[in-house]
Coordinates of C-alpha atoms and ligand atoms in Angstrom, one line a residue:
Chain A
X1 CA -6.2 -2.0 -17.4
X2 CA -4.0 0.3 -19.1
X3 CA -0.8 -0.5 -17.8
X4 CA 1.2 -2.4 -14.8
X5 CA 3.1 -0.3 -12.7
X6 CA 5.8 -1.8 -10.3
X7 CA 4.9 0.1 -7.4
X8 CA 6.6 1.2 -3.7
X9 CA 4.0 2.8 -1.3
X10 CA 6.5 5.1 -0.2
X11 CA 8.4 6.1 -3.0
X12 CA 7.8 9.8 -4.4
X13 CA 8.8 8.7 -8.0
X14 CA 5.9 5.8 -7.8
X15 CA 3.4 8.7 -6.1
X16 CA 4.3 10.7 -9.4
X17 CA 2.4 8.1 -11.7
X18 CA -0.3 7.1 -8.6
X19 CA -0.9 10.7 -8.7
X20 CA -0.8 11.4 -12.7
X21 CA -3.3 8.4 -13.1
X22 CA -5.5 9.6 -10.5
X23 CA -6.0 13.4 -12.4
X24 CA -6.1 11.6 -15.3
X25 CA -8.6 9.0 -13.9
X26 CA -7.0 6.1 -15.6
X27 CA -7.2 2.3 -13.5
X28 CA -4.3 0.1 -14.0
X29 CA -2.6 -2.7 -11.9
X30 CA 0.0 -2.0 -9.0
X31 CA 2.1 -4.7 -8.0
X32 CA 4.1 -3.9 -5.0
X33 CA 7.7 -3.9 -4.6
X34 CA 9.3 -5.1 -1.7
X35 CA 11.4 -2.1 -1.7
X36 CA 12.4 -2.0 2.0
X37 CA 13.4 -3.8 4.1
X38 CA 13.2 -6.6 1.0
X39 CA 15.4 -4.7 -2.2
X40 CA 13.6 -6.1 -3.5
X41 CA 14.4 -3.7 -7.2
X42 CA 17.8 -5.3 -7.1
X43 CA 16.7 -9.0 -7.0
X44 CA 17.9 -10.6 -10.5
X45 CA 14.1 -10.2 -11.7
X46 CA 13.6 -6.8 -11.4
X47 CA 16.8 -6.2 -13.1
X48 CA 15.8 -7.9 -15.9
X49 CA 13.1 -5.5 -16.3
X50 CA 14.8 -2.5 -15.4
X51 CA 18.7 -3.1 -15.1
X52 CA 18.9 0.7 -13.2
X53 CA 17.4 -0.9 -10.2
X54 CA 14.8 2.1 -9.7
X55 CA 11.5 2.1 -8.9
X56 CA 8.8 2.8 -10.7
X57 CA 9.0 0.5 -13.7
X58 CA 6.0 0.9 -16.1
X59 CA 4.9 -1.5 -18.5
X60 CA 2.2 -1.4 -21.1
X61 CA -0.1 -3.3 -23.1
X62 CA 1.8 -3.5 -26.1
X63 CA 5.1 -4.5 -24.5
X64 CA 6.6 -1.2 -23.9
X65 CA 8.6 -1.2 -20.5
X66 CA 9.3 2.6 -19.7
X67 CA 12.3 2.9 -16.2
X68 CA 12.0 7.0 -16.0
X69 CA 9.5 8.6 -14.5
X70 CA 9.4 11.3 -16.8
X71 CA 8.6 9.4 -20.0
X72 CA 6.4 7.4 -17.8
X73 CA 4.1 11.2 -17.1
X74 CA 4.6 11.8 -20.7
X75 CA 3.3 8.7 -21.9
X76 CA 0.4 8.9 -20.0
X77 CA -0.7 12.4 -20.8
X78 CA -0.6 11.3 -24.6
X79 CA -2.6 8.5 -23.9
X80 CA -4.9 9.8 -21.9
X81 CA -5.2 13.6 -22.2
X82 CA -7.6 14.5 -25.0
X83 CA -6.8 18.0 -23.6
X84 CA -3.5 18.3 -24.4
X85 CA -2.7 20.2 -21.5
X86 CA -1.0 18.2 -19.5
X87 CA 1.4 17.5 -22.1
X88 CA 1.2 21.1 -24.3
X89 CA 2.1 19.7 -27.7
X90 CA 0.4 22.9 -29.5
X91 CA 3.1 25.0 -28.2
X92 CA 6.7 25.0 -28.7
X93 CA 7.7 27.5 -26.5
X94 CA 6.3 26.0 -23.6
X95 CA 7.1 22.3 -24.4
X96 CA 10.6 23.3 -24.3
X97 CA 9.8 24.5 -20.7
X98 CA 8.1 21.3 -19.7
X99 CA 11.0 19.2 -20.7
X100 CA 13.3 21.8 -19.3
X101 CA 11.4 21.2 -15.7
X102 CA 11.2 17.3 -16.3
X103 CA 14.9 17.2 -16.3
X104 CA 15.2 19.5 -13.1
X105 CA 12.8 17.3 -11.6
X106 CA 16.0 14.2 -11.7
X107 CA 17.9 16.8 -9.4
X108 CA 15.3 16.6 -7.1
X109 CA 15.3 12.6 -6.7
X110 CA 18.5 12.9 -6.1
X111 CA 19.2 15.3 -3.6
X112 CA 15.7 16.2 -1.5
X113 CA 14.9 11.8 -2.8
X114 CA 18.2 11.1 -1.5
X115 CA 18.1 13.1 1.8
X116 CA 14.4 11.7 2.7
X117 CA 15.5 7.7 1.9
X118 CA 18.7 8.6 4.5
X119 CA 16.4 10.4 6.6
X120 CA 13.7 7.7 7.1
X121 CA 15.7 4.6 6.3
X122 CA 19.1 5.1 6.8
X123 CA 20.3 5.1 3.4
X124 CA 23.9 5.4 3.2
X125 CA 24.2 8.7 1.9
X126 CA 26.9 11.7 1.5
X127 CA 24.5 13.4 4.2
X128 CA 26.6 17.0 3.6
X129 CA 26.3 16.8 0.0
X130 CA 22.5 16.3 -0.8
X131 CA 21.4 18.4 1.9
X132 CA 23.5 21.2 0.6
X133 CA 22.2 20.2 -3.1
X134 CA 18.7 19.8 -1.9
X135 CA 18.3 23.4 -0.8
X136 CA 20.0 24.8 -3.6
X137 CA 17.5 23.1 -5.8
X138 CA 14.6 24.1 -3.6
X139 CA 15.8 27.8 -3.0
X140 CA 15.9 27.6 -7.4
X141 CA 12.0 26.6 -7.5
X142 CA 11.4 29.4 -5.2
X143 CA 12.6 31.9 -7.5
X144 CA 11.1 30.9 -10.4
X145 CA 7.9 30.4 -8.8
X146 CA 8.1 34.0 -7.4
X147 CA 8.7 35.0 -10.9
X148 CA 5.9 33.0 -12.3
X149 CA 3.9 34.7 -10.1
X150 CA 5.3 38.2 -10.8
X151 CA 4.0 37.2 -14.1
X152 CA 0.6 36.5 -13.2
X153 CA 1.4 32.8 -14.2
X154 CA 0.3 30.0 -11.3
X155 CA 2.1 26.8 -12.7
X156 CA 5.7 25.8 -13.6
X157 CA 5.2 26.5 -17.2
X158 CA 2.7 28.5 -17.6
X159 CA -1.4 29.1 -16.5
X160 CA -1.7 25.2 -16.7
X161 CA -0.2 22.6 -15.1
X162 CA 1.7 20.2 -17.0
X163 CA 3.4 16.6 -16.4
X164 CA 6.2 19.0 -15.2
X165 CA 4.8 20.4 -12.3
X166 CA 3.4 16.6 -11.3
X167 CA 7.3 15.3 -11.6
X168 CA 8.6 18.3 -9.5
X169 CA 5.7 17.9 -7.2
X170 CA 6.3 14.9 -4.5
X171 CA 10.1 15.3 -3.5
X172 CA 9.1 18.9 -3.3
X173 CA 6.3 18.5 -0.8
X174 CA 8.3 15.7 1.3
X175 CA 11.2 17.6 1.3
X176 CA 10.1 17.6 5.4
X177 CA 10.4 14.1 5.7
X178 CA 13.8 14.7 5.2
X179 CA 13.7 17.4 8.0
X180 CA 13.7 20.4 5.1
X181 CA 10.5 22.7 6.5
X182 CA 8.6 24.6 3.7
X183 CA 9.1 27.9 5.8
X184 CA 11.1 29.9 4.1
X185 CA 9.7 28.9 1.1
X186 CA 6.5 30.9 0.6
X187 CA 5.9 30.7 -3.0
X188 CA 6.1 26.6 -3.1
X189 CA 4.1 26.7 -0.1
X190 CA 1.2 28.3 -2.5
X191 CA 2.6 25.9 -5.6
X192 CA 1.9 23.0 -3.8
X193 CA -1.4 23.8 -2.0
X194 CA -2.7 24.6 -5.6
X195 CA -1.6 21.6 -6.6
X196 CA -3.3 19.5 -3.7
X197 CA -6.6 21.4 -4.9
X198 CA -7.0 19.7 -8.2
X199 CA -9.8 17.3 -8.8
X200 CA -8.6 13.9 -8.4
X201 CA -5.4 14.7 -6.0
X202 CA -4.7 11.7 -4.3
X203 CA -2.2 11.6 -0.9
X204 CA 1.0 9.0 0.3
X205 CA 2.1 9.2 3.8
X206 CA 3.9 12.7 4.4
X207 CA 1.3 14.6 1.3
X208 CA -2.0 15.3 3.5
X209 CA -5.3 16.4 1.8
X210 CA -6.0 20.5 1.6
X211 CA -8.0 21.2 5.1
X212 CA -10.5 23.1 3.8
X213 CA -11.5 20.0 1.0
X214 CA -12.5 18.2 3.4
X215 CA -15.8 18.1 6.2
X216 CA -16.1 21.4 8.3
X217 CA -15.1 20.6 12.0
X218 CA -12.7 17.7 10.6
X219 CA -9.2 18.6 12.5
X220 CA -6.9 17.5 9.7
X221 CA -2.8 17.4 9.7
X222 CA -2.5 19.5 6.1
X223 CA -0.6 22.3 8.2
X224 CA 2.1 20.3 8.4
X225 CA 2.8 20.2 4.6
X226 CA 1.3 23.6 3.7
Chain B
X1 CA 19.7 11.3 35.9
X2 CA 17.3 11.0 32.5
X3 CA 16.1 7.4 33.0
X4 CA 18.9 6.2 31.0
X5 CA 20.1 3.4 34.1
X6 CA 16.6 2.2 33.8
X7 CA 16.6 2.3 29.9
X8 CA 19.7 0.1 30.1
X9 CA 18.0 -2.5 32.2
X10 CA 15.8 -3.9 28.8
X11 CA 16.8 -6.1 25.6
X12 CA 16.2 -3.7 22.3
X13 CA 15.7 -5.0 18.4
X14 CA 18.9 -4.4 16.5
X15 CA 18.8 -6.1 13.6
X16 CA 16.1 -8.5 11.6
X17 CA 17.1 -12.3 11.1
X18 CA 19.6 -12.6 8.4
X19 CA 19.9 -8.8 7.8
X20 CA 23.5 -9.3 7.7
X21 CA 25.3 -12.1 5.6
X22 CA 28.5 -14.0 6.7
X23 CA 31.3 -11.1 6.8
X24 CA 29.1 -8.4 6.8
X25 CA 29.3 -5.6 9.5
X26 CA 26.9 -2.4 10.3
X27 CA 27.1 0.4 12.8
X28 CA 24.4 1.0 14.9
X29 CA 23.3 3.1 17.9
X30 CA 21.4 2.1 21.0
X31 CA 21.0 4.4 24.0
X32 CA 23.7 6.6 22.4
X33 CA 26.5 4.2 22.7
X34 CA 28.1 3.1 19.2
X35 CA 27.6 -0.6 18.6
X36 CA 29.0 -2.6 15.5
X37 CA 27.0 -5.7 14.5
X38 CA 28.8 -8.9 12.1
X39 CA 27.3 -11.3 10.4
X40 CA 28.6 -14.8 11.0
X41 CA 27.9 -18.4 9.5
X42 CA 24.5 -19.7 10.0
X43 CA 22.7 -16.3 10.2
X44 CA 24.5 -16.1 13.6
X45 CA 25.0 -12.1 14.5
X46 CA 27.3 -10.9 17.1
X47 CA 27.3 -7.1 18.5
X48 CA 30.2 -5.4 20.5
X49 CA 30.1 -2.0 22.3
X50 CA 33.8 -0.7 22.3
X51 CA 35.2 -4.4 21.4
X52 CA 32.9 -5.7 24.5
X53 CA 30.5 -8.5 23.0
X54 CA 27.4 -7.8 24.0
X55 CA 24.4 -10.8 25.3
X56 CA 22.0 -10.9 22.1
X57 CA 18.8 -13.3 21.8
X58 CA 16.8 -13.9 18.8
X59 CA 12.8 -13.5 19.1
X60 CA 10.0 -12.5 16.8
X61 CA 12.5 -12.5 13.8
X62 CA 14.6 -9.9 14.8
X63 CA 18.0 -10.1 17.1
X64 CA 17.6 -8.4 21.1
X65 CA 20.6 -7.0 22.6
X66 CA 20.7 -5.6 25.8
X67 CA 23.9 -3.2 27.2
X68 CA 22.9 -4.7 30.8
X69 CA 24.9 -7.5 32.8
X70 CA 21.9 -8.3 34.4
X71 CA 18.9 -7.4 32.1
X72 CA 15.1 -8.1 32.4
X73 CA 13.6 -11.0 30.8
X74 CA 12.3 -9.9 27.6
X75 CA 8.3 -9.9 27.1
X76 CA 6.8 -12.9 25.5
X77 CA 4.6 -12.5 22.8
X78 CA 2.4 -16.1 22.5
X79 CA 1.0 -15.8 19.2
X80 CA 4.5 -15.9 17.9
X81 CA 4.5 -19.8 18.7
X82 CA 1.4 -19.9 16.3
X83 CA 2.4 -21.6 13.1
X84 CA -0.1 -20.9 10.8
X85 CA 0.3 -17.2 11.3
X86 CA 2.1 -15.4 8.1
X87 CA 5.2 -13.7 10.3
X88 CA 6.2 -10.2 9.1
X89 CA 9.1 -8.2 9.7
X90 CA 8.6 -4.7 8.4
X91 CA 11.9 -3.6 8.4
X92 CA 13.5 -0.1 10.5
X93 CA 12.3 3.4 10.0
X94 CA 14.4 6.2 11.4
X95 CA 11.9 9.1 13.5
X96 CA 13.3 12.2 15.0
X97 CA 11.2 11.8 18.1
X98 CA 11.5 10.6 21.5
X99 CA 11.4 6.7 21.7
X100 CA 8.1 7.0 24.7
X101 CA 6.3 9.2 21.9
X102 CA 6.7 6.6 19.0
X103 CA 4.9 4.3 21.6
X104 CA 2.4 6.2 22.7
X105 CA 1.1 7.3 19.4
X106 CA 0.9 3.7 18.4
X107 CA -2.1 3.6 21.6
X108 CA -3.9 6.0 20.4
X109 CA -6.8 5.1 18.3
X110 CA -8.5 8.6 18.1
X111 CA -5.5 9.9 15.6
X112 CA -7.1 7.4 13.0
X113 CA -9.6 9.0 10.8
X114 CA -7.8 12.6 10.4
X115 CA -3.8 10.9 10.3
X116 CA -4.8 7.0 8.5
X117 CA -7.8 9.1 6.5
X118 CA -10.1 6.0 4.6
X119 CA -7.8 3.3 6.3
X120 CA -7.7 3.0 9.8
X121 CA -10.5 5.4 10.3
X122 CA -12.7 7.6 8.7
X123 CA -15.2 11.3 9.3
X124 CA -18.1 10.9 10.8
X125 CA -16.6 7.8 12.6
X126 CA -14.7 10.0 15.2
X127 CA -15.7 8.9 17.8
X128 CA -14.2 7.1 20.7
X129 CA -16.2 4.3 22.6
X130 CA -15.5 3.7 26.4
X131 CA -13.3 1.1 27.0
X132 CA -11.0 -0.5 30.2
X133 CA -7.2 0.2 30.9
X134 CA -5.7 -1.3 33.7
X135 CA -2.4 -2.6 34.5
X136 CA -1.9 -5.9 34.7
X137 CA 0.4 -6.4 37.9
X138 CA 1.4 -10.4 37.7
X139 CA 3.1 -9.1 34.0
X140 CA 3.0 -5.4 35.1
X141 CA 1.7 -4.8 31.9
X142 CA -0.5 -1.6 30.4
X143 CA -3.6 -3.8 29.1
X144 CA -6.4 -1.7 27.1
X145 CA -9.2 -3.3 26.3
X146 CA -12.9 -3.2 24.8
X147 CA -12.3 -1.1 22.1
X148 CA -14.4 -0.7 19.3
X149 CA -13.7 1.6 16.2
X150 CA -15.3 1.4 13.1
X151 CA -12.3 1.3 10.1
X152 CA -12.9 1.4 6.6
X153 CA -9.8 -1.1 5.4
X154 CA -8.5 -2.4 9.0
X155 CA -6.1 -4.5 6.9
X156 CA -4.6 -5.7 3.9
X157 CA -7.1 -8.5 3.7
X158 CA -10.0 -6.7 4.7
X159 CA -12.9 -6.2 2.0
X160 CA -14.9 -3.1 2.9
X161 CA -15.2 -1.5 6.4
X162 CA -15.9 -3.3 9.7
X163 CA -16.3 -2.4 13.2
X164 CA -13.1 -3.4 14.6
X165 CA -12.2 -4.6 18.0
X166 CA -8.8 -3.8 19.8
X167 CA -6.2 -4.9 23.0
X168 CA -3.4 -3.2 23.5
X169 CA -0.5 -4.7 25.8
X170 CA 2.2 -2.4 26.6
X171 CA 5.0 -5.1 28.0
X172 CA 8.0 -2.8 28.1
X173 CA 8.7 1.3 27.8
X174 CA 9.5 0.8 24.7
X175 CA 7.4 -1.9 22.9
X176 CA 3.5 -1.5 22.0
X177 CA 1.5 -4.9 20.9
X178 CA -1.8 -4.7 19.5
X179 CA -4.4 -7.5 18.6
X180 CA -7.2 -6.7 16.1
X181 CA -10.1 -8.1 15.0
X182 CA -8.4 -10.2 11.6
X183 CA -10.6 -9.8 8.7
X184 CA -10.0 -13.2 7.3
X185 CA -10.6 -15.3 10.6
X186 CA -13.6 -14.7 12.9
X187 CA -12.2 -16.3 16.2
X188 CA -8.8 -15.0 15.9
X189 CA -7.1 -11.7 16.3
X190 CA -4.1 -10.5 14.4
X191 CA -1.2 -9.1 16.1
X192 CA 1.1 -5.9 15.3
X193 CA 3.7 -4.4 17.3
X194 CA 6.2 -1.7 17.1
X195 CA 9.9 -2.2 18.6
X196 CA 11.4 0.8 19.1
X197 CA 15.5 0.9 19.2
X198 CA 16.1 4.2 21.1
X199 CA 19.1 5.9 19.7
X200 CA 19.2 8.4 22.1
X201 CA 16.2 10.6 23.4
X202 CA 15.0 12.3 20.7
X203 CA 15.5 9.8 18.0
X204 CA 14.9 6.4 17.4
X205 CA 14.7 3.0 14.9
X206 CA 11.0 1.8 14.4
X207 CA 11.1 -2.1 13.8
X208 CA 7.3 -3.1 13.2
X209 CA 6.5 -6.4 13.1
X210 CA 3.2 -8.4 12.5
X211 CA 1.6 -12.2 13.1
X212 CA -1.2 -12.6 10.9
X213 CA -3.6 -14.7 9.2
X214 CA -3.9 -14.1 5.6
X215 CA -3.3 -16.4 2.9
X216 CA -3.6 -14.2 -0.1
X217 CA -1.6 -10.8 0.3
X218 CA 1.8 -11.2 -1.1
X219 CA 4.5 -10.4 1.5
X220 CA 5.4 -7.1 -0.2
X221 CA 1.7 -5.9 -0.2
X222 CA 1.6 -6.8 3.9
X223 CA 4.9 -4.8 4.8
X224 CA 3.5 -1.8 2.5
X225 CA 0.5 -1.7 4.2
X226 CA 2.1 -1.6 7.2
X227 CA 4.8 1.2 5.9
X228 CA 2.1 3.4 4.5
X229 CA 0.5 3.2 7.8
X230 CA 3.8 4.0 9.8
X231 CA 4.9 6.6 7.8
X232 CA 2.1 8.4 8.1
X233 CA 2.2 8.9 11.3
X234 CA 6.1 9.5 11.1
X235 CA 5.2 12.8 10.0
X236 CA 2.7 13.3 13.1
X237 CA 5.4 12.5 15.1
X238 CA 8.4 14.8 14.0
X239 CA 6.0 17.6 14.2
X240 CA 5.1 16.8 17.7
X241 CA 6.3 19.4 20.5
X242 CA 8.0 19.2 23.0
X243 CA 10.1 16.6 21.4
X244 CA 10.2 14.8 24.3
X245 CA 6.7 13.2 26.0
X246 CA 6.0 15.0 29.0
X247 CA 4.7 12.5 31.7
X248 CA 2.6 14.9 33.7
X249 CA -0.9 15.2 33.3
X250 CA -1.3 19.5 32.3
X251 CA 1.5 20.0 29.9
X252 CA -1.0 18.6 26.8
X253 CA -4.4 18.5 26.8
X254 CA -5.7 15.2 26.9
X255 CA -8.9 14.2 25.1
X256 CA -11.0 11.2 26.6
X257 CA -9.9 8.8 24.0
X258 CA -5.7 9.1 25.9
X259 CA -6.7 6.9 28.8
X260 CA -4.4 4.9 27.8
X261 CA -1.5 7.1 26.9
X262 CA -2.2 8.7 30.4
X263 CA -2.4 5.0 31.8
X264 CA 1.0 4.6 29.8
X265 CA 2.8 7.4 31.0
X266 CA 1.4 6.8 34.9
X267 CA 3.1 3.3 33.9
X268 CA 6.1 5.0 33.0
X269 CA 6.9 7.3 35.8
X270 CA 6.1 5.0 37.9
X271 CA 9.0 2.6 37.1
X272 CA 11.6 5.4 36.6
X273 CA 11.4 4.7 32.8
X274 CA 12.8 8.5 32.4
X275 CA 14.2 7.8 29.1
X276 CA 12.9 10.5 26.2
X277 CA 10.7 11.7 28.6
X278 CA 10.6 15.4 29.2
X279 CA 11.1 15.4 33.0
X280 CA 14.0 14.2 35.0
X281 CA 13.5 12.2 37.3
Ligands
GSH301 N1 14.6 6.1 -13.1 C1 14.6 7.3 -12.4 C2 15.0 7.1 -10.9 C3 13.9 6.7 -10.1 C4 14.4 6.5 -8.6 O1 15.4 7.1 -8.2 N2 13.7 5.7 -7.9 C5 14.1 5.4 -6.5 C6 12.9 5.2 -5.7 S1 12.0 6.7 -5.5 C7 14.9 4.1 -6.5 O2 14.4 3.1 -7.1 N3 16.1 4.1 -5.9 C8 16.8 2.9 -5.8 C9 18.2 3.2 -6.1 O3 18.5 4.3 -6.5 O4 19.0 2.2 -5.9 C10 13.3 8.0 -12.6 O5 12.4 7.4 -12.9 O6 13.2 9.2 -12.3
FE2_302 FE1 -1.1 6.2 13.5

């Protein structure tokens, strides 16, 4: 075991590390979080190990308790990505970009994140306000996806994906949950079912496998987030 | 009329047990009246509808309340008196779909292996097995039973797939009960249900609860089992067109495996329970 995540099933920060560990096909130990109906991040023992009272908290061998997501993906690509790709530290320009989009991924949390946990479980939430935010901040990934495109490039940052497409990834593809539709969003649409495509993808309720990965004849639900 | 003078005639969940401390008020919504719900001493809960305090009872660990002066007796669910059952309260998720529909996908089993992929069901194991539906008329009850469907994890507890038997009891419009085969007790079955709080008739709150037997799941891993599950098919079910369950046959295609969902809706229409469904009545 590499590390001990503190884990919610339903959580699209949590999914982010799930999901990096799967592509990166490292094992580690999940202990879940009675997160709902429970709060249970806000009992006096989680705050001791992360005093934010966020989900997921990562914790390593060596003692090293990591509360952001973010450094969590970073982490484990230095860890665990001989490649290097995943976390480009060969090149400047685009690790400037990768923290850039790590950073843009925290507006996502907290307007699409926010909007889905008021959506599904009645979060008290300025309803106007993030739902207002959350397109803004969807209608900006479009664009620079339809550049990236324009540009011949098929990831966030570049021809690769990186830890910053994995951290924009989940609130991204929820963002229906939350009653946001991917329609008029054409190049995320491809984003994410490029992303679902990679060896190892792994799924949490509301992310579907790609249809055509799985048996011919198989009716499958991945419309619904393509 | 849309059913909602028959809807009114039944208790609804509103809260859990000691959801709400001493002090401690919440607005909620029932059959699109406003209701505001105050924690007392004791765990003691009242609810009022425009200052009016509503009857409330307390069963399977969450608080009833019904807008009625004269209400139905609420269902009775046996296996709640079962002490060594672990009791679990899932907590409320919100669904923007008609109350009847949140119920009637919880009957179906043939949704499993493409919507609960490598949990509750998996390819090739599609198919659905011929099994009974009646109605039980001294409860007046939907009953299926006699089915069989193979499941690769049919529960927290279970190690590897098994061939896994179901009942389904459908005691109100708006409750489904299930008993399963329980992995970790050969005689016994495990129980789930879903309460459903309709908010009005295209939205509703999704209490699921569960009486099992298992001794080594922590409480958090059983209610995230059960959430993982639920939310999957929450996404089924916003998606789902018209939003409204249409109760005659033609409208949808049914596949074999709805016998009970066309059982259920027969059951429905039958009784005048109107409410989220897409006909009036
Ligand atoms: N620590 C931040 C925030 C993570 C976060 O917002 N987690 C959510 C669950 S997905 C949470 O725990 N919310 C509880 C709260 O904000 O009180 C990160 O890792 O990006
Ligand atoms: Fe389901």
């Amino acid at each position: 075991m590499s590390f001990t995540l503190h884990n919610y099933v339903l959580s699209g920060n949590c999914y982010k590390i799930r999901l990096m560990a799967s592509l990166l096909n490292v094992t580690y130990e999940s202990i879940a979080v009675d997160f709902h109906p429970g709060q249970e991040h806000k009992s006096e023992p989680l705050l001791q190990l992360n005093p934010a009272g966020t989900l997921p908290v990562l914790t390593t061998t060596d003692g090293t308790v990591l509360t952001e997501t973010q450094a969590m993906l970073v982490w484990l690509a230095q860890q665990h990505d001989p490649s290097n790709s995943w976390w480009p530290v060969h090149s400047k320009p685009q690790i400037t970009r990768v923290v850039q989009w790590l950073g843009f991924a925290s507006r996502l949390t907290a307007t699409v994140g926010e909007l889905r946990l008021h959506s599904m479980l009645n979060k008290p939430v300025n309803v106007t306000a993030v739902k207002t935010g959350a397109k803004v901040v969807l209608r900006e990934l479009e664009s620079h996806l339809t550049e990236q495109r324009i540009n011949n490039l098929q990831w966030l940052t570049g021809d690769t994906p990186t830890v910053a497409d994995i951290a924009c990834f989940p609130y991204t593809a929820l963002s229906p949950d939350a009653g946001i539709e991917h329609d008029d969003y054409p190049a995320i649409r491809r984003w994410l079912h490029r992303l679902r495509s990679l060896p190892g993808f792994i799924t949490m309720p509301g992310i579907y496998e790609l249809h055509e990965l799985r048996k011919p004849d198989g009716y499958t639900v991945s419309d619904a987030t393509l | 009329m849309n059913g909602i003078e028959h809807a009114l005639e039944y208790w609804y969940p509103i809260a859990m047990h000691n959801e709400l401390s001493n002090g401690q008020t919440r607005r909620a919504r029932l059959l699109e009246k406003e209701l505001l719900l105050s924690g007392g001493a004791n765990d003691s809960l009242t609810v009022t509808c425009n200052e009016r305090p509503l009857a409330l009872q307390s069963a399977f660990d969450h608080w009833w309340v019904t807008l009625s002066e004269n209400p139905l007796p609420l269902f009775t669910i046996p296996e709640a008196d079962e002490a060594e059952r672990r009791f679990v309260p899932c907590g409320v998720v919100r669904v923007a779909c008609s109350p009847l529909r949140a119920v009637e996908n919880f009957l179906d089993i043939a949704h499993f292996p493409f919507v609960h992929t490598d949990v509750l069901g998996a390819e090739p194991h599609t198919e659905v097995y011929k099994y009974d539906v009646k109605i039980d008329e001294s409860k007046d009850e939907v009953i299926a039973s006699n089915i069989r469907f193979y499941q690769p994890q049919a529960a927290k507890s279970a190690e590897g797939g098994i061939e896994t038997e179901y009942i389904y009891r459908v005691p109100a419009p708006m409750v489904a009960i299930l008993y399963k085969t329980c992995p970790q007790k050969a005689d016994a079955m495990d129980v789930i249900a879903l309460f459903v709080q309709p908010l009005d008739e295209q939205t509703c709150d999704v209490w699921p609860w569960m009486a099992l037997y298992d001794d080594t799941s922590t409480m958090a891993d059983l209610i995230q089992f059960q959430q993982l599950i639920f939310l999957q098919d929450r996404s089924i079910l916003e998606n789902q067109i018209p939003r409204k369950l249409p109760l005659d046959p033609g409208l949808e295609i049914p596949t074999r495996a709805d016998l009970t969902s066309i059982s259920y809706r027969r059951w429905l229409k039958k009784r005048g329970a109107y409410y989220g469904a897409l006909e009036n009545c």
